[in-house]
Amino acid sequence: MSPDRFWELVETLGGVADDTTTPALDRVLHDHGEGEAFQDLVEEHVERLLERCQVPASHRGDTAEWIAAAVIAAGRAEHDRVLASGAPLVPDAWAWAEAENLLVVGMPHEVDSPLPGTRIGITLEWKTLDLPVDIESTFDPVLDWAGDDPRHGHSVTLDPAWTEAVLRLEADPEFHRRRTSIAEVGLHLKVRDCEELELTPWPSEDQVDHVVLSVPIAGFADQDRTDVYVQVVAELVLSVQDALGRG
């Protein structure tokens, strides 16, 4: 990978490596098979920075690498300036708390990765036996004794369109900003034979630990399921933000 290509990819972070900016970069690296080459250069730049610039004793070890990663994420000009100065790295000058993301972005994903939606705190459940041909679900109405109560779990649904929708959401900084504002609330999509979208807070409107959004099966008719998923998740997040006053 050329230096120009490396820094071009770094620029996509907008100056900060964190949970909202690195998913899009991770996807680009995987799509183009550039993950290993990118990581080699990240490692080289981190080592060079830490050889030239000292960090406080309180931030040595792994944390020092995070600080160096934050310098790299700030872009080529800033990285070159800091490296040339050789001055000590002041932790508070850098957004380093989540910069560990840059040290792993582009690496191969684990085979046993979590279900799509886990990292953004959203579950999907098709509560019907009449499934599209490419969807798999463990839903069984006979065993559905807890209903929609998220505290008792949910059946697993696998849908390639949902996987694609989650990738889109993970790559959207605005979605992450809004999701972070209600991070403590579990969000759940329940696709079923109903007439309209319906929000249900759990355990109550006064104590919102989870929110279930019932989604009509008919809403997917003659439409791209990925687009529908992205749209209803956006509506779910906005509705919860409004309800909690966190727009």
PDB file of C-alpha atoms in Angstrom, residues 56-234:
ATOM      1  CA  PRO A  56       3.783  10.053  30.541  1.00  0.00           C
ATOM      2  CA  ALA A  57       4.552   7.081  32.760  1.00  0.00           C
ATOM      3  CA  SER A  58       0.837   6.878  33.593  1.00  0.00           C
ATOM      4  CA  HIS A  59       0.029   6.163  29.931  1.00  0.00           C
ATOM      5  CA  ARG A  60       2.726   3.706  28.931  1.00  0.00           C
ATOM      6  CA  GLY A  61       1.953   0.257  27.544  1.00  0.00           C
ATOM      7  CA  ASP A  62      -1.181  -0.278  25.489  1.00  0.00           C
ATOM      8  CA  THR A  63      -2.458   3.213  26.258  1.00  0.00           C
ATOM      9  CA  ALA A  64       0.627   4.719  24.619  1.00  0.00           C
ATOM     10  CA  GLU A  65      -0.276   2.911  21.412  1.00  0.00           C
ATOM     11  CA  TRP A  66      -3.805   4.321  21.604  1.00  0.00           C
ATOM     12  CA  ILE A  67      -2.407   7.850  21.890  1.00  0.00           C
ATOM     13  CA  ALA A  68      -0.143   7.258  18.905  1.00  0.00           C
ATOM     14  CA  ALA A  69      -3.113   5.867  16.973  1.00  0.00           C
ATOM     15  CA  ALA A  70      -5.062   9.034  17.791  1.00  0.00           C
ATOM     16  CA  VAL A  71      -2.222  11.119  16.350  1.00  0.00           C
ATOM     17  CA  ILE A  72      -2.335   9.082  13.143  1.00  0.00           C
ATOM     18  CA  ALA A  73      -6.125   9.413  12.934  1.00  0.00           C
ATOM     19  CA  ALA A  74      -5.721  13.193  13.072  1.00  0.00           C
ATOM     20  CA  GLY A  75      -4.303  13.022   9.555  1.00  0.00           C
ATOM     21  CA  ARG A  76      -1.064  13.160   7.655  1.00  0.00           C
ATOM     22  CA  ALA A  77      -0.206  16.809   8.275  1.00  0.00           C
ATOM     23  CA  GLU A  78      -0.733  16.563  12.014  1.00  0.00           C
ATOM     24  CA  HIS A  79       1.107  13.238  12.235  1.00  0.00           C
ATOM     25  CA  ASP A  80       4.093  14.644  10.340  1.00  0.00           C
ATOM     26  CA  ARG A  81       4.141  17.761  12.522  1.00  0.00           C
ATOM     27  CA  VAL A  82       4.122  15.766  15.758  1.00  0.00           C
ATOM     28  CA  LEU A  83       6.746  13.325  14.508  1.00  0.00           C
ATOM     29  CA  ALA A  84       9.042  16.127  13.358  1.00  0.00           C
ATOM     30  CA  SER A  85       8.737  17.960  16.686  1.00  0.00           C
ATOM     31  CA  GLY A  86       9.676  14.929  18.766  1.00  0.00           C
ATOM     32  CA  ALA A  87       7.871  16.548  21.674  1.00  0.00           C
ATOM     33  CA  PRO A  88       6.240  14.468  24.436  1.00  0.00           C
ATOM     34  CA  LEU A  89       2.710  13.340  23.656  1.00  0.00           C
ATOM     35  CA  VAL A  90       0.211  15.007  25.968  1.00  0.00           C
ATOM     36  CA  PRO A  91      -2.736  12.574  26.286  1.00  0.00           C
ATOM     37  CA  ASP A  92      -5.372  15.277  26.740  1.00  0.00           C
ATOM     38  CA  ALA A  93      -4.438  16.755  23.366  1.00  0.00           C
ATOM     39  CA  TRP A  94      -5.734  13.671  21.543  1.00  0.00           C
ATOM     40  CA  ALA A  95      -9.012  11.746  21.261  1.00  0.00           C
ATOM     41  CA  TRP A  96      -7.296   8.525  22.280  1.00  0.00           C
ATOM     42  CA  ALA A  97      -9.888   6.784  24.503  1.00  0.00           C
ATOM     43  CA  GLU A  98     -11.357   4.806  21.571  1.00  0.00           C
ATOM     44  CA  ALA A  99      -8.384   5.043  19.209  1.00  0.00           C
ATOM     45  CA  GLU A 100      -7.642   1.366  19.823  1.00  0.00           C
ATOM     46  CA  ASN A 101     -10.151   0.918  16.980  1.00  0.00           C
ATOM     47  CA  LEU A 102      -7.473   2.029  14.524  1.00  0.00           C
ATOM     48  CA  LEU A 103      -5.165  -0.739  15.742  1.00  0.00           C
ATOM     49  CA  VAL A 104      -7.632  -3.450  14.730  1.00  0.00           C
ATOM     50  CA  VAL A 105      -9.586  -1.957  11.825  1.00  0.00           C
ATOM     51  CA  GLY A 106      -9.332  -4.119   8.723  1.00  0.00           C
ATOM     52  CA  MET A 107      -8.331  -7.250  10.609  1.00  0.00           C
ATOM     53  CA  PRO A 108     -10.117 -10.496   9.677  1.00  0.00           C
ATOM     54  CA  HIS A 109     -13.446 -10.883  11.424  1.00  0.00           C
ATOM     55  CA  GLU A 110     -13.836 -13.760  13.833  1.00  0.00           C
ATOM     56  CA  VAL A 111     -15.695 -16.768  12.487  1.00  0.00           C
ATOM     57  CA  ASP A 112     -17.936 -16.821  15.530  1.00  0.00           C
ATOM     58  CA  SER A 113     -18.916 -13.177  15.205  1.00  0.00           C
ATOM     59  CA  PRO A 114     -21.979 -11.922  17.076  1.00  0.00           C
ATOM     60  CA  LEU A 115     -25.366 -11.799  15.403  1.00  0.00           C
ATOM     61  CA  PRO A 116     -25.878  -8.793  13.132  1.00  0.00           C
ATOM     62  CA  GLY A 117     -27.164  -5.911  15.205  1.00  0.00           C
ATOM     63  CA  THR A 118     -25.446  -6.950  18.434  1.00  0.00           C
ATOM     64  CA  ARG A 119     -22.814  -4.215  18.248  1.00  0.00           C
ATOM     65  CA  ILE A 120     -25.441  -1.512  17.730  1.00  0.00           C
ATOM     66  CA  GLY A 121     -27.784  -2.930  20.349  1.00  0.00           C
ATOM     67  CA  ILE A 122     -30.672  -3.941  18.090  1.00  0.00           C
ATOM     68  CA  THR A 123     -32.305  -7.371  17.762  1.00  0.00           C
ATOM     69  CA  LEU A 124     -34.420  -8.655  14.895  1.00  0.00           C
ATOM     70  CA  GLU A 125     -37.155 -11.264  15.249  1.00  0.00           C
ATOM     71  CA  TRP A 126     -39.605 -12.426  12.611  1.00  0.00           C
ATOM     72  CA  LYS A 127     -42.589 -13.589  14.667  1.00  0.00           C
ATOM     73  CA  THR A 128     -44.292 -15.595  11.955  1.00  0.00           C
ATOM     74  CA  LEU A 129     -44.044 -19.023  10.387  1.00  0.00           C
ATOM     75  CA  ASP A 130     -44.683 -17.567   6.917  1.00  0.00           C
ATOM     76  CA  LEU A 131     -41.098 -16.537   6.154  1.00  0.00           C
ATOM     77  CA  PRO A 132     -39.500 -15.358   2.902  1.00  0.00           C
ATOM     78  CA  VAL A 133     -37.444 -18.153   1.370  1.00  0.00           C
ATOM     79  CA  ASP A 134     -34.071 -16.676   2.349  1.00  0.00           C
ATOM     80  CA  ILE A 135     -34.888 -16.003   6.032  1.00  0.00           C
ATOM     81  CA  GLU A 136     -34.323 -18.464   8.843  1.00  0.00           C
ATOM     82  CA  SER A 137     -35.953 -18.092  12.261  1.00  0.00           C
ATOM     83  CA  THR A 138     -36.187 -20.170  15.414  1.00  0.00           C
ATOM     84  CA  PHE A 139     -39.546 -18.596  16.291  1.00  0.00           C
ATOM     85  CA  ASP A 140     -42.108 -21.113  17.556  1.00  0.00           C
ATOM     86  CA  PRO A 141     -45.506 -19.745  18.655  1.00  0.00           C
ATOM     87  CA  VAL A 142     -45.957 -22.712  21.022  1.00  0.00           C
ATOM     88  CA  LEU A 143     -42.805 -21.739  22.920  1.00  0.00           C
ATOM     89  CA  ASP A 144     -43.469 -18.001  22.829  1.00  0.00           C
ATOM     90  CA  TRP A 145     -44.713 -17.892  26.431  1.00  0.00           C
ATOM     91  CA  ALA A 146     -42.985 -14.573  27.260  1.00  0.00           C
ATOM     92  CA  GLY A 147     -44.442 -12.673  24.320  1.00  0.00           C
ATOM     93  CA  ASP A 148     -42.450  -9.577  23.403  1.00  0.00           C
ATOM     94  CA  ASP A 149     -40.841  -9.028  26.810  1.00  0.00           C
ATOM     95  CA  PRO A 150     -37.150  -8.480  25.907  1.00  0.00           C
ATOM     96  CA  ARG A 151     -36.062  -9.510  29.398  1.00  0.00           C
ATOM     97  CA  HIS A 152     -36.857 -13.116  28.451  1.00  0.00           C
ATOM     98  CA  GLY A 153     -34.836 -13.148  25.243  1.00  0.00           C
ATOM     99  CA  HIS A 154     -35.966 -13.599  21.671  1.00  0.00           C
ATOM    100  CA  SER A 155     -35.867 -16.139  18.884  1.00  0.00           C
ATOM    101  CA  VAL A 156     -32.956 -15.891  16.444  1.00  0.00           C
ATOM    102  CA  THR A 157     -33.660 -14.634  12.927  1.00  0.00           C
ATOM    103  CA  LEU A 158     -31.065 -14.755  10.151  1.00  0.00           C
ATOM    104  CA  ASP A 159     -31.675 -12.566   7.120  1.00  0.00           C
ATOM    105  CA  PRO A 160     -28.987 -11.483   4.632  1.00  0.00           C
ATOM    106  CA  ALA A 161     -30.896  -8.246   4.087  1.00  0.00           C
ATOM    107  CA  TRP A 162     -30.663  -7.491   7.820  1.00  0.00           C
ATOM    108  CA  THR A 163     -26.922  -8.160   7.747  1.00  0.00           C
ATOM    109  CA  GLU A 164     -26.563  -5.646   4.924  1.00  0.00           C
ATOM    110  CA  ALA A 165     -28.763  -3.124   6.732  1.00  0.00           C
ATOM    111  CA  VAL A 166     -26.616  -3.386   9.862  1.00  0.00           C
ATOM    112  CA  LEU A 167     -23.472  -2.754   7.795  1.00  0.00           C
ATOM    113  CA  ARG A 168     -25.074   0.404   6.410  1.00  0.00           C
ATOM    114  CA  LEU A 169     -26.036   1.584   9.877  1.00  0.00           C
ATOM    115  CA  GLU A 170     -22.615   0.813  11.312  1.00  0.00           C
ATOM    116  CA  ALA A 171     -21.056   2.952   8.583  1.00  0.00           C
ATOM    117  CA  ASP A 172     -23.319   5.957   9.298  1.00  0.00           C
ATOM    118  CA  PRO A 173     -21.823   8.465  11.813  1.00  0.00           C
ATOM    119  CA  GLU A 174     -25.180  10.211  12.281  1.00  0.00           C
ATOM    120  CA  PHE A 175     -26.832   6.934  13.249  1.00  0.00           C
ATOM    121  CA  HIS A 176     -24.076   6.277  15.798  1.00  0.00           C
ATOM    122  CA  ARG A 177     -24.490   9.771  17.262  1.00  0.00           C
ATOM    123  CA  ARG A 178     -28.198   9.239  17.744  1.00  0.00           C
ATOM    124  CA  ARG A 179     -27.834   5.653  18.979  1.00  0.00           C
ATOM    125  CA  THR A 180     -25.222   6.761  21.526  1.00  0.00           C
ATOM    126  CA  SER A 181     -27.670   9.297  22.966  1.00  0.00           C
ATOM    127  CA  ILE A 182     -29.963   6.393  23.960  1.00  0.00           C
ATOM    128  CA  ALA A 183     -27.255   3.765  24.399  1.00  0.00           C
ATOM    129  CA  GLU A 184     -28.747   2.355  27.596  1.00  0.00           C
ATOM    130  CA  VAL A 185     -32.010   1.400  25.851  1.00  0.00           C
ATOM    131  CA  GLY A 186     -32.236  -1.989  24.132  1.00  0.00           C
ATOM    132  CA  LEU A 187     -33.972  -1.756  20.756  1.00  0.00           C
ATOM    133  CA  HIS A 188     -35.936  -4.622  19.207  1.00  0.00           C
ATOM    134  CA  LEU A 189     -37.625  -5.118  15.835  1.00  0.00           C
ATOM    135  CA  LYS A 190     -40.492  -7.644  15.766  1.00  0.00           C
ATOM    136  CA  VAL A 191     -41.787  -8.357  12.272  1.00  0.00           C
ATOM    137  CA  ARG A 192     -45.313  -9.747  12.426  1.00  0.00           C
ATOM    138  CA  ASP A 193     -48.738  -9.753  10.827  1.00  0.00           C
ATOM    139  CA  CYS A 194     -49.953  -6.393  12.140  1.00  0.00           C
ATOM    140  CA  GLU A 195     -51.479  -3.343  10.488  1.00  0.00           C
ATOM    141  CA  GLU A 196     -49.031  -0.585  11.429  1.00  0.00           C
ATOM    142  CA  LEU A 197     -45.829   0.243  13.264  1.00  0.00           C
ATOM    143  CA  GLU A 198     -46.295   0.121  17.022  1.00  0.00           C
ATOM    144  CA  LEU A 199     -43.837   1.142  19.767  1.00  0.00           C
ATOM    145  CA  THR A 200     -43.930  -0.567  23.146  1.00  0.00           C
ATOM    146  CA  PRO A 201     -41.633   0.453  26.028  1.00  0.00           C
ATOM    147  CA  TRP A 202     -40.474  -2.175  28.534  1.00  0.00           C
ATOM    148  CA  PRO A 203     -41.036  -2.600  31.399  1.00  0.00           C
ATOM    149  CA  SER A 204     -43.149   0.598  31.374  1.00  0.00           C
ATOM    150  CA  GLU A 205     -43.405   4.141  30.027  1.00  0.00           C
ATOM    151  CA  ASP A 206     -41.902   5.394  33.299  1.00  0.00           C
ATOM    152  CA  GLN A 207     -38.917   3.034  33.161  1.00  0.00           C
ATOM    153  CA  VAL A 208     -37.752   2.525  29.604  1.00  0.00           C
ATOM    154  CA  ASP A 209     -35.079  -0.174  29.561  1.00  0.00           C
ATOM    155  CA  HIS A 210     -36.127  -1.591  26.206  1.00  0.00           C
ATOM    156  CA  VAL A 211     -38.319  -0.527  23.295  1.00  0.00           C
ATOM    157  CA  VAL A 212     -40.027  -2.970  20.926  1.00  0.00           C
ATOM    158  CA  LEU A 213     -41.094  -1.832  17.479  1.00  0.00           C
ATOM    159  CA  SER A 214     -43.692  -4.088  15.833  1.00  0.00           C
ATOM    160  CA  VAL A 215     -43.234  -3.972  12.051  1.00  0.00           C
ATOM    161  CA  PRO A 216     -45.952  -5.126   9.609  1.00  0.00           C
ATOM    162  CA  ILE A 217     -44.912  -7.929   7.275  1.00  0.00           C
ATOM    163  CA  ALA A 218     -46.837  -6.108   4.577  1.00  0.00           C
ATOM    164  CA  GLY A 219     -44.336  -3.267   4.796  1.00  0.00           C
ATOM    165  CA  PHE A 220     -41.761  -5.494   3.087  1.00  0.00           C
ATOM    166  CA  ALA A 221     -43.995  -6.373   0.134  1.00  0.00           C
ATOM    167  CA  ASP A 222     -42.485  -5.376  -3.211  1.00  0.00           C
ATOM    168  CA  GLN A 223     -39.715  -3.417  -1.445  1.00  0.00           C
ATOM    169  CA  ASP A 224     -36.054  -4.064  -0.806  1.00  0.00           C
ATOM    170  CA  ARG A 225     -35.905  -5.512   2.723  1.00  0.00           C
ATOM    171  CA  THR A 226     -32.563  -3.853   3.413  1.00  0.00           C
ATOM    172  CA  ASP A 227     -34.029  -0.421   2.676  1.00  0.00           C
ATOM    173  CA  VAL A 228     -37.054  -1.147   4.862  1.00  0.00           C
ATOM    174  CA  TYR A 229     -34.867  -2.270   7.767  1.00  0.00           C
ATOM    175  CA  VAL A 230     -32.724   0.871   7.579  1.00  0.00           C
ATOM    176  CA  GLN A 231     -35.839   3.051   7.446  1.00  0.00           C
ATOM    177  CA  VAL A 232     -37.625   1.432  10.393  1.00  0.00           C
ATOM    178  CA  VAL A 233     -34.475   1.435  12.539  1.00  0.00           C
ATOM    179  CA  ALA A 234     -34.094   5.160  11.851  1.00  0.00           C
TER     180      ALA A 234
END
